[in-house]
Amino acid sequence: MSDSRFPRSVFAVGTDPDPRFTLANERTFLAWIRTSLALIAGGVALEAFDVPLPGTLRATVSVFMLIVAIILPVVAWGHWKQSERAMRENRSLPFSFGLPVLVAVIVVVAGALLVGQFLV
């Protein structure tokens, strides 16, 4: 019987790992999606509410947050695939490059908002 699960590039190789590991990988993917939704909410909130920041800075930070929020699910999907495939092939789990990038984004956004408070 052929395995028809999606994506074939993941499920066509190796053997099924313990379901708990697969479900943990899925929860991690969903956590990245929640983070993306939070960035969307934050970007929209900066423009929707009367935040005391210079208009250009507020718009720039808001757009930056929205762009990162659009890219983040793609990164999460790639990491989910790499992790699931590694588990199926009994290899070590890969490092998530999205994590240090997300930390850098948060530091940049927080820094811009902090500096913006002094420019008003």
Coordinates of C-alpha atoms in Angstrom, one line a residue:
M1 CA 0.0 0.0 0.0
S2 CA 1.4 3.4 -1.0
D3 CA 1.6 6.3 1.4
S4 CA -0.5 9.2 0.0
R5 CA 0.2 11.7 2.8
F6 CA 1.4 15.2 1.9
P7 CA 4.1 16.2 1.4
R8 CA 5.5 13.2 -0.4
S9 CA 9.1 14.5 0.0
V10 CA 8.7 13.9 3.7
F11 CA 6.4 10.9 4.1
A12 CA 7.9 8.8 1.2
V13 CA 11.2 8.2 3.1
G14 CA 12.1 6.4 6.3
T15 CA 9.8 5.0 8.9
D16 CA 7.1 6.6 11.0
P17 CA 8.6 8.0 14.3
D18 CA 6.9 7.8 17.6
P19 CA 3.6 9.8 17.1
R20 CA 4.5 12.0 20.2
F21 CA 7.5 13.4 18.3
T22 CA 5.5 14.1 15.2
L23 CA 2.8 15.8 17.2
A24 CA 5.5 17.9 19.1
N25 CA 6.9 18.9 15.7
E26 CA 3.4 20.0 14.6
R27 CA 2.9 22.0 17.8
T28 CA 6.2 23.8 17.2
F29 CA 5.0 24.6 13.6
L30 CA 1.8 26.0 15.1
A31 CA 3.7 28.1 17.6
W32 CA 5.6 29.7 14.7
I33 CA 2.2 30.4 13.1
R34 CA 0.9 32.1 16.3
T35 CA 4.1 34.2 16.4
S36 CA 3.4 35.3 12.8
L37 CA -0.2 36.2 13.7
A38 CA 1.1 38.2 16.7
L39 CA 3.4 40.2 14.4
I40 CA 0.5 40.9 12.1
A41 CA -1.6 42.1 15.1
G42 CA 1.3 44.3 16.3
G43 CA 1.9 45.8 12.9
V44 CA -1.8 46.6 12.4
A45 CA -2.1 47.9 15.9
L46 CA 0.8 50.4 15.4
E47 CA -1.1 51.9 12.5
A48 CA -4.6 51.6 13.9
F49 CA -4.0 53.2 17.3
D50 CA -2.7 56.6 18.1
V51 CA 0.9 55.5 19.0
P52 CA 3.1 58.5 19.8
L53 CA 5.8 57.9 17.2
P54 CA 6.9 59.8 14.1
G55 CA 4.6 58.8 11.2
T56 CA 7.4 57.5 9.0
L57 CA 9.0 55.4 11.7
R58 CA 5.6 54.0 12.7
A59 CA 4.8 53.1 9.1
T60 CA 8.2 51.6 8.5
V61 CA 8.1 49.4 11.7
S62 CA 4.6 48.3 10.9
V63 CA 5.4 47.3 7.3
F64 CA 8.6 45.5 8.5
M65 CA 6.5 43.5 11.1
L66 CA 4.0 42.6 8.4
I67 CA 6.7 41.5 5.9
V68 CA 8.4 39.3 8.6
A69 CA 4.9 37.9 9.4
I70 CA 4.4 36.9 5.8
I71 CA 7.8 35.2 5.6
L72 CA 7.7 33.4 8.9
P73 CA 5.1 30.7 8.0
V74 CA 7.3 29.7 5.0
V75 CA 10.3 29.4 7.3
A76 CA 8.2 27.4 9.8
W77 CA 7.0 25.0 7.0
G78 CA 10.6 24.4 5.8
H79 CA 11.7 23.7 9.4
W80 CA 8.8 21.4 10.0
K81 CA 9.7 19.4 6.8
Q82 CA 13.4 19.2 7.7
S83 CA 12.6 18.0 11.3
E84 CA 10.0 15.5 10.2
R85 CA 12.3 14.0 7.6
A86 CA 15.2 13.9 10.0
M87 CA 13.0 12.0 12.5
R88 CA 11.9 9.6 9.8
E89 CA 15.5 8.9 8.8
N90 CA 16.7 8.6 12.4
R91 CA 19.0 11.6 12.1
S92 CA 19.7 14.5 14.4
L93 CA 17.2 17.3 14.3
P94 CA 18.3 20.4 12.3
F95 CA 19.0 23.8 13.8
S96 CA 16.3 26.4 13.2
F97 CA 17.7 29.5 11.5
G98 CA 14.4 31.2 12.1
L99 CA 15.0 31.5 15.8
P100 CA 18.0 33.9 15.7
V101 CA 16.4 35.8 12.9
L102 CA 13.2 36.3 14.9
V103 CA 15.2 37.4 17.9
A104 CA 17.0 40.0 15.7
V105 CA 13.7 41.2 14.3
I106 CA 12.3 41.7 17.8
V107 CA 15.4 43.5 19.0
V108 CA 15.3 45.8 15.9
V109 CA 11.5 46.5 16.3
A110 CA 11.9 47.2 20.1
G111 CA 14.9 49.4 19.5
A112 CA 13.1 51.4 16.8
L113 CA 10.1 51.9 19.0
L114 CA 12.2 52.9 21.9
V115 CA 14.2 55.4 19.8
G116 CA 10.9 56.7 18.3
Q117 CA 9.6 57.6 21.8
F118 CA 12.5 60.1 22.2
L119 CA 11.9 61.6 18.7
V120 CA 8.4 62.8 19.4

